[in-house]
């Protein structure tokens, strides 16, 4: 029986347990996990700040590994059958139903009510379904992609890559745009890389702490500002100085702090685009001091503000194609130096290091 | 010298004065005003709530009348020269420069810094430049459209027509959508008409008072709710009941109340579109009770929120085409019963009636 | 065993046979057909002009009827279970896989290689799977919609309704646009109705014969031209006269004649949109006389030309919502006078009448 | 009086003449030309293949130089006044009127009927208005951009840069797309650079001769095919092999050969996008052998085909920003080795070298 690191309940520390693997259904598979990760969502899950989490659960939504067993058939989107032994990753989102109003009429599959996410909304009762385990049970209909890059390079993007790609796509970054990224966590760093790849001439980043801003510069940001050193007014002034007094063409908010939503709107030029991708957890309503002014911040600015929830297979696929291509993967190679590895026994430490921002990205190696 | 109704300064009552007409520049004209209007913006101008207003000024931004004098040449967009005696209306927006970054790079002409609006940002020093006067001086470059409909029919749309058309266009209403209009003033009523014209299957409206909701029903709304009779929670429940529990596909906010911005987001289905066109005046930041929650109201909803500022010639032209066409004008014909006419001497009364919502739409007849 | 009208092979006349109903799989159903239809595609199928048709087959792709038997569960997109006895229609497209590159990456489900269509690419070997039969076997995953309108009203739209809706959507018809519809068959007539519903100010139609142009006028076209009475040059002149010399804003080509594709481009104004929805069958390459000029007809015109293949559930759902709503269904009510009904025994006559254009729309009543 | 190279009439060789400089109107300027260029359009102008050219004329539409005289004021889009001595380039398009239906309603300024282009539709009668002259008279309203890069680097992009940028924008290249560029002239080469800059994962190019394909590889193409070595069928096979049998996501046609338009459609995957930017001259209708099949090549493919005419200030501005930025200019630096310089006296030779494809890009140095 494989070992797994489990969050038993909100606020409880991670525990190591042996978990049983169910009989494989037809067209399902078992993955021997090589690497998984700890992301901000896992911190929120442990803190009980996410709705719909079926505790106890095994965290770890984006992972890579080897298919150790396949029952029936498992295909990629090209119709090629996987074989046992293949290295793969898989879309953490499962069971968008292709049958409901959101899937078929609104074509908004990330809002499908039946959507499930490995490591977040699948719990221990669903079998080993998170990456902080030696094995994951890949249910029928799981979308795998064959891995053509070393696992660690892929995990330098991890779950932040499709999330950021979705945000950049939704921001409709145009050639020669100036893009402002708020937040210097993994999503922010990936957003910097991808905004540049999509043609932004300059990407600015406001974040913290310093080592993450260094990563932002490595990722290609032309200028960074430490949020801890400047108040909102000074930050606005900094942006305006770099944009002929107008603000950024596109702002990608990836912070986790509600107050950043209003700042994103203020730091963007009139008629620009704001993508909100940093509010994945409920931190409650905006405080009075955030002071959103609908006239000045939205209507008169003629602004586009776009919430960006989850990602779908296209984002995961495109991201995987990019990070696997030697002509494009250099920014992630540079990030590999910022990865910290933990075995299952140190999962609590990994969570703490991510929560504090001490590390940029924490990887879990279940088999060590 | 023509008579005009003038707002001398913020909070001052309207005064009637004789105003002098400047010598006509080359390619300019004089318009004998038949009808102008009082809109919510005029109330804000009189209350000193709008930035950039050069008091004293003659209000009245959308007007119709006859060209009594033309110096040089005046063309419509088809290249046809106007003649003295022609009935016309004109785009109130003047001098978007076609030379600045906003006009040429962002293609966001409603945010051109040199943009001027007759009756709002042109003052008495610019000559008679508002519709509450017997004559308006049409400067070179003013965009006129020949009127092919009786003046009163046209003014049943008035300035609300291009504003609402812009909002409906920006809301990308799709065939068979359910649209929610917040607000039952002239912009809201025109938004109902135009959302239906663009293919909405059902339009719901929340507003007040009762006589405006009657106008909303006349305009084609399939159901209305009096905001004064229900609290936010009850309104949400009302919307959900009519949308299979999801919310509206598109919400057009046209209220003037900051709190409505957050409600617009809540009343809209996940991945839907919200257009904010009702925040033309600065009422200060959102109060604490409005309590915008970036996670629940925006990011998780995967919402599009779009500020919508002003309108450009295309909106004015398309709106004029529609209201002038007998196959499309019926909803505005029905609204004509809701128009109240005032001469210049009763402009203060007109302002008060608009401010209180006692009338749906007030017209000014300067020549009576 | 139900009776069915079958096309045994290309160029063979329709035959009436008894067909056997397979054992119902889990979550499948049987539909007692009330009405099906004969569309242009059926004429092409009988003439052997369509690739991928598995003869022998039962034609009839859009149909209505009553669920006489359900095995397991059958849901609509709202998650409501159907019951035996319910009146329904169903999307003729089945088995877009939600697993391939076209479904998941390109999001172009009408090009999914596994896509199957009842009555066209399902043959007799797949069970009774076309509407020219007393019963249809609805396989698992078939998307049904409960019918809230009398069957004949619904069939006045028929398969042309979602096809035309898709074309109008793809044409991005804007408020006050002038739309030109080429072709006055069922798709053309539905395109007229829907273009007006989406806000076109005027819809022009070029087609034949006269009784179909009468239907076009009933549907709301403001002017029609009989293609048989005018050559291409005269038609162009006619269009230009009605559009200030520019051409239509949007042209929806729904003719079936290859030469119309180039004419559609010429009849459209510079920077306008052309939707090609009338080339569902291979009539071979354009003849030399059609003489497409890439410089004049496409590049210099700065034109958008969009092929439009099939339709998906959203088009079918939106169309069904519209035609079922009393506030919107009037144009189709008027068309009901143009429907011709045939029993199974007269299916060959129905095909001939559709092929010749003698009738606008032929319905099949299998149970008479 | 400055010297200029003049095309006196169609089919006539270029002549050198002294030209007189008119009195400067208010807010106009004189530019001392440093570098101009010879592009394919100039070859067509000399061959009399372009409509609307007012012979005699001075060719050369995109140029750089120094403002030697300014009368009145000359501003950039930021509102900064130029001074005599400033290095600038300028948008060759002049006088899009901002007053006609195409400018104001269709918002398609490249189709404005009053649009004029320096060096193409301005002739000698309009003063020295082409770059093959020691001075150009910049009329009021000419849009200049201050040059922040050495002239030769800028001219490595030249007029092909905004043209290609417009095409890439119109092709809506998405992150990780495979793009196919047809043609390896300056527009094709710039399209390769910009498609990669906008996020294409791989760019393929079909063109000729070999030295231009070398330039295509330098520009970043991952594979090239010499059109002279393969017939259409073999080219299609080559494309399919590199795209999992589907064709390119986006095809940018920049060839000048009408037959390429149909090939562009065939080489593109279903539901992909084709941009036609290579048909700037009338080569007559497609020959019978090109054999465009509306069913197979367009409708069934569900293709987007977009003509792309000219470019506007936004394309020119964004292109100039990019090529002037050291972080983005490397591909053009590499192209500088492919530039050939000619003085005015050798303009005929330059035209011949461009016509034959012997050189990739010919620059004119009028002051040498």
PDB file of C-alpha atoms in Angstrom, chain A residues 9-192:
ATOM      1  CA  UNK A   9      -9.240  18.092   8.747  1.00  0.00           C
ATOM      2  CA  UNK A  10      -9.021  21.882   8.631  1.00  0.00           C
ATOM      3  CA  UNK A  11      -6.228  23.229  10.824  1.00  0.00           C
ATOM      4  CA  UNK A  12      -4.813  19.756  11.422  1.00  0.00           C
ATOM      5  CA  UNK A  13      -1.204  19.034  10.562  1.00  0.00           C
ATOM      6  CA  UNK A  14      -0.406  16.675   7.737  1.00  0.00           C
ATOM      7  CA  UNK A  15      -0.152  12.985   8.647  1.00  0.00           C
ATOM      8  CA  UNK A  16       1.564  10.150   6.827  1.00  0.00           C
ATOM      9  CA  UNK A  17      -0.598   7.107   6.222  1.00  0.00           C
ATOM     10  CA  UNK A  18      -0.726   4.044   4.093  1.00  0.00           C
ATOM     11  CA  UNK A  19      -3.648   4.257   1.703  1.00  0.00           C
ATOM     12  CA  UNK A  20      -5.345   1.483  -0.175  1.00  0.00           C
ATOM     13  CA  UNK A  21      -5.602   1.476  -3.941  1.00  0.00           C
ATOM     14  CA  UNK A  22      -9.040   0.549  -5.281  1.00  0.00           C
ATOM     15  CA  UNK A  23      -9.617  -2.031  -7.985  1.00  0.00           C
ATOM     16  CA  UNK A  24      -9.051  -0.271 -11.255  1.00  0.00           C
ATOM     17  CA  UNK A  25     -12.201   0.534 -13.212  1.00  0.00           C
ATOM     18  CA  UNK A  26     -12.177   0.005 -16.943  1.00  0.00           C
ATOM     19  CA  UNK A  27     -10.018   2.609 -18.709  1.00  0.00           C
ATOM     20  CA  UNK A  28      -8.336   3.820 -15.563  1.00  0.00           C
ATOM     21  CA  UNK A  29      -4.699   3.776 -14.497  1.00  0.00           C
ATOM     22  CA  UNK A  30      -2.244   4.047 -11.640  1.00  0.00           C
ATOM     23  CA  UNK A  31       0.469   6.696 -11.621  1.00  0.00           C
ATOM     24  CA  UNK A  32       3.694   6.299  -9.674  1.00  0.00           C
ATOM     25  CA  UNK A  33       4.295   9.866  -8.582  1.00  0.00           C
ATOM     26  CA  UNK A  34       7.723  11.337  -9.201  1.00  0.00           C
ATOM     27  CA  UNK A  35       7.038  14.936  -8.230  1.00  0.00           C
ATOM     28  CA  UNK A  36       4.081  16.903  -6.970  1.00  0.00           C
ATOM     29  CA  UNK A  37       3.953  20.386  -5.491  1.00  0.00           C
ATOM     30  CA  UNK A  38       2.714  22.601  -2.691  1.00  0.00           C
ATOM     31  CA  UNK A  39       0.827  25.611  -3.907  1.00  0.00           C
ATOM     32  CA  UNK A  40      -1.013  28.443  -2.228  1.00  0.00           C
ATOM     33  CA  UNK A  41      -4.266  26.567  -2.544  1.00  0.00           C
ATOM     34  CA  UNK A  42      -2.853  23.767  -0.398  1.00  0.00           C
ATOM     35  CA  UNK A  43      -2.104  26.296   2.326  1.00  0.00           C
ATOM     36  CA  UNK A  44      -5.707  27.481   2.145  1.00  0.00           C
ATOM     37  CA  UNK A  45      -7.001  23.903   2.204  1.00  0.00           C
ATOM     38  CA  UNK A  46      -5.003  23.195   5.322  1.00  0.00           C
ATOM     39  CA  UNK A  47      -6.341  26.408   6.869  1.00  0.00           C
ATOM     40  CA  UNK A  48      -9.929  25.446   6.021  1.00  0.00           C
ATOM     41  CA  UNK A  49     -10.453  28.486   3.841  1.00  0.00           C
ATOM     42  CA  UNK A  50     -11.791  26.721   0.772  1.00  0.00           C
ATOM     43  CA  UNK A  51     -15.389  25.616   0.290  1.00  0.00           C
ATOM     44  CA  UNK A  52     -16.203  22.110  -0.920  1.00  0.00           C
ATOM     45  CA  UNK A  53     -13.107  20.261   0.303  1.00  0.00           C
ATOM     46  CA  UNK A  54     -13.918  16.676   1.408  1.00  0.00           C
ATOM     47  CA  UNK A  55     -11.517  16.087   4.312  1.00  0.00           C
ATOM     48  CA  UNK A  56      -9.520  13.980   4.829  1.00  0.00           C
ATOM     49  CA  UNK A  57      -7.715  14.460   1.553  1.00  0.00           C
ATOM     50  CA  UNK A  58      -4.347  14.014  -0.102  1.00  0.00           C
ATOM     51  CA  UNK A  59      -3.242  17.392  -1.498  1.00  0.00           C
ATOM     52  CA  UNK A  60      -1.185  17.856  -4.658  1.00  0.00           C
ATOM     53  CA  UNK A  61      -3.114  18.678  -7.818  1.00  0.00           C
ATOM     54  CA  UNK A  62      -0.466  18.943 -10.527  1.00  0.00           C
ATOM     55  CA  UNK A  63       1.996  16.069 -10.574  1.00  0.00           C
ATOM     56  CA  UNK A  64       4.206  14.032 -12.861  1.00  0.00           C
ATOM     57  CA  UNK A  65       5.073  10.376 -12.785  1.00  0.00           C
ATOM     58  CA  UNK A  66       4.998   7.060 -14.579  1.00  0.00           C
ATOM     59  CA  UNK A  67       1.988   5.013 -15.507  1.00  0.00           C
ATOM     60  CA  UNK A  68       2.613   1.807 -13.603  1.00  0.00           C
ATOM     61  CA  UNK A  69      -0.663   0.088 -14.444  1.00  0.00           C
ATOM     62  CA  UNK A  70      -3.344   0.655 -17.077  1.00  0.00           C
ATOM     63  CA  UNK A  71      -6.628  -1.194 -17.180  1.00  0.00           C
ATOM     64  CA  UNK A  72      -8.309  -0.930 -20.553  1.00  0.00           C
ATOM     65  CA  UNK A  73      -7.268   2.014 -22.648  1.00  0.00           C
ATOM     66  CA  UNK A  74      -5.918   5.459 -21.919  1.00  0.00           C
ATOM     67  CA  UNK A  75      -5.526   7.933 -24.794  1.00  0.00           C
ATOM     68  CA  UNK A  76      -4.041  11.353 -25.287  1.00  0.00           C
ATOM     69  CA  UNK A  77      -5.861  14.044 -27.300  1.00  0.00           C
ATOM     70  CA  UNK A  78      -4.155  12.860 -30.466  1.00  0.00           C
ATOM     71  CA  UNK A  79      -5.744   9.452 -29.988  1.00  0.00           C
ATOM     72  CA  UNK A  80      -2.442   7.754 -29.132  1.00  0.00           C
ATOM     73  CA  UNK A  81      -2.769   5.029 -26.515  1.00  0.00           C
ATOM     74  CA  UNK A  82      -0.542   5.306 -23.448  1.00  0.00           C
ATOM     75  CA  UNK A  83       1.461   2.314 -22.328  1.00  0.00           C
ATOM     76  CA  UNK A  84       2.578   1.244 -18.906  1.00  0.00           C
ATOM     77  CA  UNK A  85       5.889   2.890 -18.163  1.00  0.00           C
ATOM     78  CA  UNK A  86       5.082   6.137 -19.965  1.00  0.00           C
ATOM     79  CA  UNK A  87       5.978   9.387 -18.241  1.00  0.00           C
ATOM     80  CA  UNK A  88       2.949  11.641 -18.024  1.00  0.00           C
ATOM     81  CA  UNK A  89       1.297  14.542 -16.319  1.00  0.00           C
ATOM     82  CA  UNK A  90      -2.474  15.017 -16.191  1.00  0.00           C
ATOM     83  CA  UNK A  91      -5.028  17.775 -16.006  1.00  0.00           C
ATOM     84  CA  UNK A  92      -6.048  18.067 -12.361  1.00  0.00           C
ATOM     85  CA  UNK A  93      -9.580  18.985 -13.428  1.00  0.00           C
ATOM     86  CA  UNK A  94     -11.816  15.973 -13.910  1.00  0.00           C
ATOM     87  CA  UNK A  95     -15.393  15.388 -14.831  1.00  0.00           C
ATOM     88  CA  UNK A  96     -16.463  18.633 -16.402  1.00  0.00           C
ATOM     89  CA  UNK A  97     -19.552  16.929 -17.634  1.00  0.00           C
ATOM     90  CA  UNK A  98     -20.086  18.124 -21.219  1.00  0.00           C
ATOM     91  CA  UNK A  99     -23.783  17.728 -20.452  1.00  0.00           C
ATOM     92  CA  UNK A 100     -24.879  20.694 -18.338  1.00  0.00           C
ATOM     93  CA  UNK A 101     -25.926  24.249 -19.168  1.00  0.00           C
ATOM     94  CA  UNK A 102     -22.531  25.664 -18.174  1.00  0.00           C
ATOM     95  CA  UNK A 103     -20.611  23.182 -20.328  1.00  0.00           C
ATOM     96  CA  UNK A 104     -22.910  23.220 -23.344  1.00  0.00           C
ATOM     97  CA  UNK A 105     -24.671  26.569 -23.499  1.00  0.00           C
ATOM     98  CA  UNK A 106     -22.414  29.012 -21.653  1.00  0.00           C
ATOM     99  CA  UNK A 107     -19.272  27.133 -22.733  1.00  0.00           C
ATOM    100  CA  UNK A 108     -17.795  27.996 -19.374  1.00  0.00           C
ATOM    101  CA  UNK A 109     -16.485  24.623 -18.340  1.00  0.00           C
ATOM    102  CA  UNK A 110     -14.497  25.885 -15.370  1.00  0.00           C
ATOM    103  CA  UNK A 111     -17.890  26.628 -13.794  1.00  0.00           C
ATOM    104  CA  UNK A 112     -19.382  23.181 -14.458  1.00  0.00           C
ATOM    105  CA  UNK A 113     -21.087  22.129 -11.220  1.00  0.00           C
ATOM    106  CA  UNK A 114     -19.828  18.548 -11.550  1.00  0.00           C
ATOM    107  CA  UNK A 115     -16.219  19.584 -12.002  1.00  0.00           C
ATOM    108  CA  UNK A 116     -13.811  17.850  -9.632  1.00  0.00           C
ATOM    109  CA  UNK A 117     -10.167  18.623  -8.972  1.00  0.00           C
ATOM    110  CA  UNK A 118      -7.595  16.016  -7.927  1.00  0.00           C
ATOM    111  CA  UNK A 119      -6.009  16.959  -4.641  1.00  0.00           C
ATOM    112  CA  UNK A 120      -8.631  19.601  -3.828  1.00  0.00           C
ATOM    113  CA  UNK A 121     -12.205  18.427  -4.281  1.00  0.00           C
ATOM    114  CA  UNK A 122     -11.424  14.721  -4.489  1.00  0.00           C
ATOM    115  CA  UNK A 123     -10.780  13.343  -1.029  1.00  0.00           C
ATOM    116  CA  UNK A 124      -9.414  10.168   0.429  1.00  0.00           C
ATOM    117  CA  UNK A 125     -12.762   8.470  -0.133  1.00  0.00           C
ATOM    118  CA  UNK A 126     -12.153   8.787  -3.858  1.00  0.00           C
ATOM    119  CA  UNK A 127      -9.004   6.681  -3.645  1.00  0.00           C
ATOM    120  CA  UNK A 128      -5.468   8.071  -3.720  1.00  0.00           C
ATOM    121  CA  UNK A 129      -6.297  11.205  -5.682  1.00  0.00           C
ATOM    122  CA  UNK A 130      -3.658  13.723  -4.752  1.00  0.00           C
ATOM    123  CA  UNK A 131       0.022  14.025  -5.623  1.00  0.00           C
ATOM    124  CA  UNK A 132       1.406  13.888  -2.071  1.00  0.00           C
ATOM    125  CA  UNK A 133       1.307  10.135  -2.361  1.00  0.00           C
ATOM    126  CA  UNK A 134       3.417   7.431  -3.901  1.00  0.00           C
ATOM    127  CA  UNK A 135       0.578   6.557  -6.248  1.00  0.00           C
ATOM    128  CA  UNK A 136      -2.446   8.303  -7.722  1.00  0.00           C
ATOM    129  CA  UNK A 137      -5.472   6.517  -9.033  1.00  0.00           C
ATOM    130  CA  UNK A 138      -6.295   8.092 -12.417  1.00  0.00           C
ATOM    131  CA  UNK A 139     -10.000   7.615 -12.923  1.00  0.00           C
ATOM    132  CA  UNK A 140     -11.535   7.030 -16.348  1.00  0.00           C
ATOM    133  CA  UNK A 141     -11.672  10.234 -18.338  1.00  0.00           C
ATOM    134  CA  UNK A 142      -8.557  11.745 -16.757  1.00  0.00           C
ATOM    135  CA  UNK A 143      -6.714  13.756 -19.428  1.00  0.00           C
ATOM    136  CA  UNK A 144      -3.047  12.761 -19.525  1.00  0.00           C
ATOM    137  CA  UNK A 145      -0.269  14.301 -21.579  1.00  0.00           C
ATOM    138  CA  UNK A 146       2.937  12.454 -22.366  1.00  0.00           C
ATOM    139  CA  UNK A 147       5.893  14.207 -20.782  1.00  0.00           C
ATOM    140  CA  UNK A 148       8.711  15.207 -23.121  1.00  0.00           C
ATOM    141  CA  UNK A 149      10.741  17.166 -20.634  1.00  0.00           C
ATOM    142  CA  UNK A 150      12.447  16.259 -17.390  1.00  0.00           C
ATOM    143  CA  UNK A 151      10.011  16.223 -14.450  1.00  0.00           C
ATOM    144  CA  UNK A 152      11.709  19.002 -12.526  1.00  0.00           C
ATOM    145  CA  UNK A 153      11.594  21.402 -15.474  1.00  0.00           C
ATOM    146  CA  UNK A 154       7.913  20.714 -15.848  1.00  0.00           C
ATOM    147  CA  UNK A 155       7.288  21.294 -12.160  1.00  0.00           C
ATOM    148  CA  UNK A 156       9.071  24.645 -12.338  1.00  0.00           C
ATOM    149  CA  UNK A 157       5.862  25.664 -14.072  1.00  0.00           C
ATOM    150  CA  UNK A 158       3.548  23.346 -12.194  1.00  0.00           C
ATOM    151  CA  UNK A 159      -0.033  24.353 -11.537  1.00  0.00           C
ATOM    152  CA  UNK A 160       0.877  28.022 -11.871  1.00  0.00           C
ATOM    153  CA  UNK A 161       1.625  27.616 -15.567  1.00  0.00           C
ATOM    154  CA  UNK A 162      -1.892  26.868 -16.864  1.00  0.00           C
ATOM    155  CA  UNK A 163      -3.375  29.327 -14.402  1.00  0.00           C
ATOM    156  CA  UNK A 164      -1.105  32.105 -15.624  1.00  0.00           C
ATOM    157  CA  UNK A 165      -1.585  31.126 -19.245  1.00  0.00           C
ATOM    158  CA  UNK A 166      -5.339  31.412 -18.825  1.00  0.00           C
ATOM    159  CA  UNK A 167      -4.912  34.837 -17.234  1.00  0.00           C
ATOM    160  CA  UNK A 168      -2.603  36.101 -19.979  1.00  0.00           C
ATOM    161  CA  UNK A 169      -5.009  34.823 -22.643  1.00  0.00           C
ATOM    162  CA  UNK A 170      -7.930  36.493 -20.893  1.00  0.00           C
ATOM    163  CA  UNK A 171      -5.907  39.701 -20.618  1.00  0.00           C
ATOM    164  CA  UNK A 172      -5.580  39.767 -24.422  1.00  0.00           C
ATOM    165  CA  UNK A 173      -2.029  41.055 -24.165  1.00  0.00           C
ATOM    166  CA  UNK A 174      -1.166  42.795 -27.446  1.00  0.00           C
ATOM    167  CA  UNK A 175       2.202  43.266 -29.144  1.00  0.00           C
ATOM    168  CA  UNK A 176       4.163  46.050 -27.413  1.00  0.00           C
ATOM    169  CA  UNK A 177       1.810  46.310 -24.440  1.00  0.00           C
ATOM    170  CA  UNK A 178       3.065  47.219 -21.001  1.00  0.00           C
ATOM    171  CA  UNK A 179       1.841  44.625 -18.515  1.00  0.00           C
ATOM    172  CA  UNK A 180       1.766  44.978 -14.760  1.00  0.00           C
ATOM    173  CA  UNK A 181       1.809  41.823 -12.655  1.00  0.00           C
ATOM    174  CA  UNK A 182       0.671  42.166  -9.059  1.00  0.00           C
ATOM    175  CA  UNK A 183       2.129  39.382  -6.953  1.00  0.00           C
ATOM    176  CA  UNK A 184       5.403  37.532  -7.222  1.00  0.00           C
ATOM    177  CA  UNK A 185       4.347  34.045  -6.248  1.00  0.00           C
ATOM    178  CA  UNK A 186       4.373  31.210  -8.770  1.00  0.00           C
ATOM    179  CA  UNK A 187       1.345  32.494 -10.701  1.00  0.00           C
ATOM    180  CA  UNK A 188       2.833  35.977 -10.885  1.00  0.00           C
ATOM    181  CA  UNK A 189       6.211  34.685 -12.040  1.00  0.00           C
ATOM    182  CA  UNK A 190       4.622  32.507 -14.709  1.00  0.00           C
ATOM    183  CA  UNK A 191       2.445  35.433 -15.779  1.00  0.00           C
ATOM    184  CA  UNK A 192       5.591  37.521 -16.311  1.00  0.00           C
TER     185      UNK A 192
END
